[in-house]
Short mmCIF file of C-alpha atoms in Angstrom, two decimals:
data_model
loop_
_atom_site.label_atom_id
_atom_site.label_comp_id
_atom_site.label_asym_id
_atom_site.label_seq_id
_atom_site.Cartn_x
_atom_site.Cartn_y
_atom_site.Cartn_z
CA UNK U 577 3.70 20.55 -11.16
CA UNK U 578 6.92 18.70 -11.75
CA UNK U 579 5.59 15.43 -9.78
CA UNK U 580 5.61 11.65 -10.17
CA UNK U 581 3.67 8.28 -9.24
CA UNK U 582 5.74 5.62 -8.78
CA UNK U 583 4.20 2.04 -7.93
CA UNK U 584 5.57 -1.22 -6.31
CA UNK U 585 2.74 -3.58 -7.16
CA UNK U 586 3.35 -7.93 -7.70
CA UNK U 587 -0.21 -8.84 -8.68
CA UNK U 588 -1.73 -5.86 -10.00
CA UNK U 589 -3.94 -3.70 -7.49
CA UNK U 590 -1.67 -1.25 -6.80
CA UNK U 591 -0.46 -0.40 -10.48
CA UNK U 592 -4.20 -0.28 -11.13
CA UNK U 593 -4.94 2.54 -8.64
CA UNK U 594 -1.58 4.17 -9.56
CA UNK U 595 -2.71 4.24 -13.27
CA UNK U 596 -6.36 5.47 -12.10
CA UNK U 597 -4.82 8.35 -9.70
CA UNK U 598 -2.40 9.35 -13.03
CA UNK U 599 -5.15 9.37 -15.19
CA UNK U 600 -6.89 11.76 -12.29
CA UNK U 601 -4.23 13.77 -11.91
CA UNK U 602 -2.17 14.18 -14.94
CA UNK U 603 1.14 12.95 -12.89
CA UNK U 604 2.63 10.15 -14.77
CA UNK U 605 2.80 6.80 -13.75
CA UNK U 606 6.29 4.37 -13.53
CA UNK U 607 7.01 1.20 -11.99
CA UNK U 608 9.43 1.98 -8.70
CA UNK U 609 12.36 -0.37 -10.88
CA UNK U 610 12.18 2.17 -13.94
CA UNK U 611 12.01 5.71 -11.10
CA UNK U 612 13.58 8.82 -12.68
CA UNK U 613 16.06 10.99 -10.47
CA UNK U 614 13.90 11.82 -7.41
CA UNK U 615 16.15 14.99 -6.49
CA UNK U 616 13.55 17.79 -8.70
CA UNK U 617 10.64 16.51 -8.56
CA UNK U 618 8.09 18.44 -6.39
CA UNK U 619 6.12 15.56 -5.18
CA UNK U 620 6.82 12.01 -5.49
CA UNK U 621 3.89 9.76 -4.92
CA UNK U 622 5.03 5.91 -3.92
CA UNK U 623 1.90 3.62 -3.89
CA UNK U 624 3.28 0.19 -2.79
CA UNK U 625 1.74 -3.24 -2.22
CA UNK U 626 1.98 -5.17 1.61
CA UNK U 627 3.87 -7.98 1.53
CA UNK U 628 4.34 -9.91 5.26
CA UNK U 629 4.57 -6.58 6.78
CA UNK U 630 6.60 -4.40 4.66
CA UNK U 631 5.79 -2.06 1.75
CA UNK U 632 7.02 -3.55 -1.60
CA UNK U 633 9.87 -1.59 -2.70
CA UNK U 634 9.54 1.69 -0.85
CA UNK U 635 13.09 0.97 1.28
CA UNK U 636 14.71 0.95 -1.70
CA UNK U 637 12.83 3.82 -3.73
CA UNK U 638 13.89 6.14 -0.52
CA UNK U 639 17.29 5.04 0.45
CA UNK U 640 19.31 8.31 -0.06
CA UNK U 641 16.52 10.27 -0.67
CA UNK U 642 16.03 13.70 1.58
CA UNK U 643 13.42 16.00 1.04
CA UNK U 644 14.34 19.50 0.19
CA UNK U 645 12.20 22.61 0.95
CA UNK U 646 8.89 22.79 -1.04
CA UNK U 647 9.73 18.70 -1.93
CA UNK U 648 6.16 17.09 -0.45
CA UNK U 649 6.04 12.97 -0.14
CA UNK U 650 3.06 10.99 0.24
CA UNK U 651 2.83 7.07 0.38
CA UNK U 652 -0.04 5.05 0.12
CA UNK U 653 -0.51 1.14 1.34
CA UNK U 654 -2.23 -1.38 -0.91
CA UNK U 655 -2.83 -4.20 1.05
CA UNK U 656 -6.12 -7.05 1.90
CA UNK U 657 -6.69 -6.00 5.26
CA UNK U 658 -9.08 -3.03 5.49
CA UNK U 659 -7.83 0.18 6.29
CA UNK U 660 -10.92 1.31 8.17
CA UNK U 661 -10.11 -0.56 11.03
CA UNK U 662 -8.21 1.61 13.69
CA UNK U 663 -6.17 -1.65 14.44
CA UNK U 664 -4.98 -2.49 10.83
CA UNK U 665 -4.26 0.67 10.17
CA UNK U 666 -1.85 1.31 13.23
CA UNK U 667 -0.30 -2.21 12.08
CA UNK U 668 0.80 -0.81 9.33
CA UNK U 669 1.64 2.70 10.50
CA UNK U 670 4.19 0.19 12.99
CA UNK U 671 5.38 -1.65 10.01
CA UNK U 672 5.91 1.63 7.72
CA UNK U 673 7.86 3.15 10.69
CA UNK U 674 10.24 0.54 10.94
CA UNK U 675 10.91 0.58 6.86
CA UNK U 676 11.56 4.02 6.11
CA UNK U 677 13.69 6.83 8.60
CA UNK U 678 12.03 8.91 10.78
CA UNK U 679 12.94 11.70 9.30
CA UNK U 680 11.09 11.48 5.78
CA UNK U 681 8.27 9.25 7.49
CA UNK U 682 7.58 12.38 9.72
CA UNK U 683 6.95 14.50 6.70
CA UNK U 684 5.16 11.96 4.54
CA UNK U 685 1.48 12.57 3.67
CA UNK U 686 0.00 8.88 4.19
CA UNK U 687 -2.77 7.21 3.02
CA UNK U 688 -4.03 3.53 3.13
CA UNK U 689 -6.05 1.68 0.28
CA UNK U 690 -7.10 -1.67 0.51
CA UNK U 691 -5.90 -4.16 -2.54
CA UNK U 692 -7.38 -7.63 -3.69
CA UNK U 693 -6.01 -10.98 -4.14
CA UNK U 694 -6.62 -14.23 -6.45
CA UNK U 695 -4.62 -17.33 -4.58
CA UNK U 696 -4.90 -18.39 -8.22
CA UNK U 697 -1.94 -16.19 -9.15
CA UNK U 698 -0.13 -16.28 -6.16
CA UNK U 699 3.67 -17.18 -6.56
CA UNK U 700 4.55 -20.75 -4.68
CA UNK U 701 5.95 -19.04 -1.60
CA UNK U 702 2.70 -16.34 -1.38
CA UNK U 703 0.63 -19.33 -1.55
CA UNK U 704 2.71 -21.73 1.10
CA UNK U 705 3.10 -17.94 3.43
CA UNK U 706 -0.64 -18.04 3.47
CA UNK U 707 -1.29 -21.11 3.68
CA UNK U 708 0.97 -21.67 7.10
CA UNK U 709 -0.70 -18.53 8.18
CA UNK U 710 -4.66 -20.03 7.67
CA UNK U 711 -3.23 -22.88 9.33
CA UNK U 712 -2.08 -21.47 12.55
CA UNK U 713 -5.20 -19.02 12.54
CA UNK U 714 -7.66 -21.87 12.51
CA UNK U 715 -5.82 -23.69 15.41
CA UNK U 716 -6.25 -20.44 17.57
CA UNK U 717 -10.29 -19.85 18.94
CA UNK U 718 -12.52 -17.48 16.83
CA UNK U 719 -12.62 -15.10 20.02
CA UNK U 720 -8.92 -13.90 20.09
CA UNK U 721 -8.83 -13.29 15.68
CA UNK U 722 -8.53 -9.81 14.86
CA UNK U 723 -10.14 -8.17 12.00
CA UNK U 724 -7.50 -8.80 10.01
CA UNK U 725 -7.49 -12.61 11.03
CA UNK U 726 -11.15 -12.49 10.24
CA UNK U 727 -10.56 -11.18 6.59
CA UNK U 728 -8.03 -13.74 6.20
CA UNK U 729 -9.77 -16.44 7.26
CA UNK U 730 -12.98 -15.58 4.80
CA UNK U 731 -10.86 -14.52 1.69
CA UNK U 732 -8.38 -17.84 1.92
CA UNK U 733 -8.47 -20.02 -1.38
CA UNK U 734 -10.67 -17.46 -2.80
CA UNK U 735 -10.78 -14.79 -5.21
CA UNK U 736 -11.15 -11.28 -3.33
CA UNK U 737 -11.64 -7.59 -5.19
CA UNK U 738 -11.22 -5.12 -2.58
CA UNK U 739 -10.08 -2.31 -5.10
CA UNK U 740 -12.15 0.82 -4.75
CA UNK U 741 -11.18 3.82 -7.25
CA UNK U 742 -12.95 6.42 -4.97
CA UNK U 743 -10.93 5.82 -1.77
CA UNK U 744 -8.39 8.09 -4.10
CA UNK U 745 -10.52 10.88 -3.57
CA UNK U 746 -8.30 12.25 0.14
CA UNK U 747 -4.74 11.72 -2.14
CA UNK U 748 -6.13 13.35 -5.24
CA UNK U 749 -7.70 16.44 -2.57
CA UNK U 750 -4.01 16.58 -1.25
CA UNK U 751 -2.27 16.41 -4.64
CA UNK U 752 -4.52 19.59 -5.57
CA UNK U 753 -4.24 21.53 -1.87
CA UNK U 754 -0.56 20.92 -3.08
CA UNK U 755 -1.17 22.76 -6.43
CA UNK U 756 -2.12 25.73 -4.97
#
């Protein structure tokens, strides 16, 4: 399979599942900035990181691109909020809609993992973003936060490990169904 994992990830959790799902799979591994030519590969794999809505690098990595017959995409989410809940999930189904065209986003295979995050490490502007977010959330009653509010709320200052190899399991399935 002529295929490739490519990985936007800032702190770390998404280039560690992207190096666990290559190590799975036999696909190799490359940072998004350092992507080969796109145009023969039979499946291209973009695991990206959330960042205030958006998927780390995954405009950029699929400006241009358009998939040819047999071509298969499939993009996974690494983010804090958990992907279990119906609500986070649509969130970012919204946000990935409005990021990449219709057109490849209708064909893409899409999965959701859920990330970690040390406010240790966080760059200055991470840290102030959050920060001005825990702010507003604690001026608003405990009754109206969402799950994700929750999560935010209980992880802030703190040092969270979300990371959880088997949630690969469903990509790694449709990597192989792909295979066959």
């Amino acid at each position: 399979m002529n295929a490739v994992i490519l990985y936007a990830s800032r702190y770390g959790s998404t280039r560690r599942y992207a190096e666990k799902l290559s190590e799975q799979t036999d696909i190799p591994a490359v940072s998004y900035q350092e992507a080969p030519s796109l145009s023969g590969k039979s499946r291209i794999i973009y695991l990206g990181g959330l960042y205030a809505g958006g998927v780390l690098g995954l405009a950029r990595t699929l400006r241009g691109l358009s998939l040819q017959d047999g071509q298969r995409l499939m993009i996974a989410t690494v983010g804090l909020a958990d992907p279990q809940i119906p609500q986070n999930r649509e969130n970012i189904r919204n946000a990935l809609q409005k990021q990449i065209p219709a057109r490849l986003y209708d064909r893409a295979a899409i999965f959701h993992l859920r990330g970690a995050i040390d406010y240790q490490t966080l760059s200055l502007g991470h840290r102030t973003m959050m920060a001005l977010l825990h702010r507003s959330l604690q001026k608003k009653p405990a009754e109206e936060w969402s799950e994700e509010d929750r999560a935010l709320i209980e992880t802030y200052g703190k040092q969270a490990d979300f990371v959880d190899f088997a949630s690969l399991r469903p990509m790694i399935e449709e990597i192989q169904r792909g295979a066959e």
